[in-house]
């Protein structure tokens, strides 16, 4: 541990002494404002930042649109004792890795059009590997290059009677990536989590709803939005299947294939800014129709209806700042008839997630956050429960082509816990963070099953430390 901490410190020192600090250059140079005008910390927008995004990234003058970010990290899971081979489900555990690098083409394109295009090269995207018997034998640490969550907008501001209306059109490839707040999927908190945990088949905070990352980089969404008197925000979008063949548009992770041309997304929010204080209450949701993937055992067609509620409060000054966010999403799924008795117990199911976070920031240099998360859902033994029979080829948690590295001992996805993050930004373009996650429950309760060995694990065995440094230039 001392070795990789020392390595990170050396990298940070080199970054500080070799480059001029100016956040994401295209936006900072375009607006001629410091990054703290638009960001409270990495990933969280201020009221000024939200206005910049609302107006289509067009404020200011046109500049060179290219920017680059890179992240190195260490993920350390508390215990690997129940694995047949720790490298199977814990790839690169405790090792310093170059996690990812992203290239941005971002900024003003014309008087009323702008965008934020992002291509990411991931060195830590992980997928399970299987032996001839179907048992998981390892994990591929990929080097994928794909079009990450991106957004292009046309925006105008008009007066409609006595009302001031900022309206626009958005084209994006990840549901909710176009949202202005830091509570909806894609840009929600914590703003960075361990990429290595993709090998688990679930995220760091357990199973998530379809709109919470399940369609990123594999859809095309077009929508219209409006902000009335800077108080009421409305949006209606629709998402279509996207199957790009070009390598620079390839997606990362498993494919969830949309089966129809009607997959609506909506957003309604109340917004209020009063000097240093800002408030938001909102709702959002999406209906997604998926087709079964014939190349993925256990996948199922279905209709996913996600409805979310969210809230945000910010108090921002140059010295002391405080922010709080909370998000709840409920998902109801109607499975295809072919799935019942094969991949799922019942013709319908449910999943709900809740996350809350509180952050204190000092002078945009030091900060600390505490967060809470909880996932729960209906019992579905065919999907979530461990099955050691290698002849079983349906469901998500079997040893033949399993989609999950870990399985439930109770047939439910119940996961929950708490955590904290400490961060330090020595310059505007360097962000260093230590994130700690503690699990009270994981995939069903206090214990769950390691799918590589069939052994039981304690939820607390998955407690993890995640240290990362991100550089922007």
mmCIF file with all atom_site columns, N, CA and C in Angstrom, residues 47 119 169 249 274 293 334 356 445:
data_model
loop_
_atom_site.group_PDB
_atom_site.id
_atom_site.type_symbol
_atom_site.label_atom_id
_atom_site.label_alt_id
_atom_site.label_comp_id
_atom_site.label_asym_id
_atom_site.label_entity_id
_atom_site.label_seq_id
_atom_site.pdbx_PDB_ins_code
_atom_site.Cartn_x
_atom_site.Cartn_y
_atom_site.Cartn_z
_atom_site.occupancy
_atom_site.B_iso_or_equiv
_atom_site.pdbx_formal_charge
_atom_site.auth_seq_id
_atom_site.auth_comp_id
_atom_site.auth_asym_id
_atom_site.auth_atom_id
_atom_site.pdbx_PDB_model_num
ATOM 1  N N  . UNK A 1 47  ? -25.056 26.779  -9.833  1.00 0.00 ? 47  UNK A N  1
ATOM 2  C CA . UNK A 1 47  ? -26.087 27.430  -10.657 1.00 0.00 ? 47  UNK A CA 1
ATOM 3  C C  . UNK A 1 47  ? -25.528 28.021  -11.945 1.00 0.00 ? 47  UNK A C  1
ATOM 4  N N  . UNK A 1 119 ? -14.890 10.871  -25.793 1.00 0.00 ? 119 UNK A N  1
ATOM 5  C CA . UNK A 1 119 ? -14.443 9.522   -26.128 1.00 0.00 ? 119 UNK A CA 1
ATOM 6  C C  . UNK A 1 119 ? -13.554 9.015   -24.998 1.00 0.00 ? 119 UNK A C  1
ATOM 7  N N  . UNK A 1 169 ? -33.017 21.910  -27.947 1.00 0.00 ? 169 UNK A N  1
ATOM 8  C CA . UNK A 1 169 ? -33.092 20.529  -28.433 1.00 0.00 ? 169 UNK A CA 1
ATOM 9  C C  . UNK A 1 169 ? -31.784 19.840  -28.055 1.00 0.00 ? 169 UNK A C  1
ATOM 10 N N  . UNK A 1 249 ? -16.998 4.513   -31.925 1.00 0.00 ? 249 UNK A N  1
ATOM 11 C CA . UNK A 1 249 ? -18.327 4.636   -31.339 1.00 0.00 ? 249 UNK A CA 1
ATOM 12 C C  . UNK A 1 249 ? -18.713 3.400   -30.545 1.00 0.00 ? 249 UNK A C  1
ATOM 13 N N  . UNK A 1 274 ? -31.423 31.620  -4.619  1.00 0.00 ? 274 UNK A N  1
ATOM 14 C CA . UNK A 1 274 ? -31.535 32.817  -3.788  1.00 0.00 ? 274 UNK A CA 1
ATOM 15 C C  . UNK A 1 274 ? -30.153 33.143  -3.247  1.00 0.00 ? 274 UNK A C  1
ATOM 16 N N  . UNK A 1 293 ? -31.380 -10.912 -25.884 1.00 0.00 ? 293 UNK A N  1
ATOM 17 C CA . UNK A 1 293 ? -30.133 -11.050 -26.615 1.00 0.00 ? 293 UNK A CA 1
ATOM 18 C C  . UNK A 1 293 ? -29.845 -12.541 -26.808 1.00 0.00 ? 293 UNK A C  1
ATOM 19 N N  . UNK A 1 334 ? -41.965 -5.857  -16.653 1.00 0.00 ? 334 UNK A N  1
ATOM 20 C CA . UNK A 1 334 ? -42.837 -6.907  -17.172 1.00 0.00 ? 334 UNK A CA 1
ATOM 21 C C  . UNK A 1 334 ? -41.988 -7.757  -18.109 1.00 0.00 ? 334 UNK A C  1
ATOM 22 N N  . UNK A 1 356 ? -28.143 8.945   -1.047  1.00 0.00 ? 356 UNK A N  1
ATOM 23 C CA . UNK A 1 356 ? -28.108 10.285  -0.467  1.00 0.00 ? 356 UNK A CA 1
ATOM 24 C C  . UNK A 1 356 ? -26.667 10.648  -0.163  1.00 0.00 ? 356 UNK A C  1
ATOM 25 N N  . UNK A 1 445 ? -28.460 -9.897  1.646   1.00 0.00 ? 445 UNK A N  1
ATOM 26 C CA . UNK A 1 445 ? -28.383 -9.779  3.092   1.00 0.00 ? 445 UNK A CA 1
ATOM 27 C C  . UNK A 1 445 ? -26.965 -9.704  3.591   1.00 0.00 ? 445 UNK A C  1
#
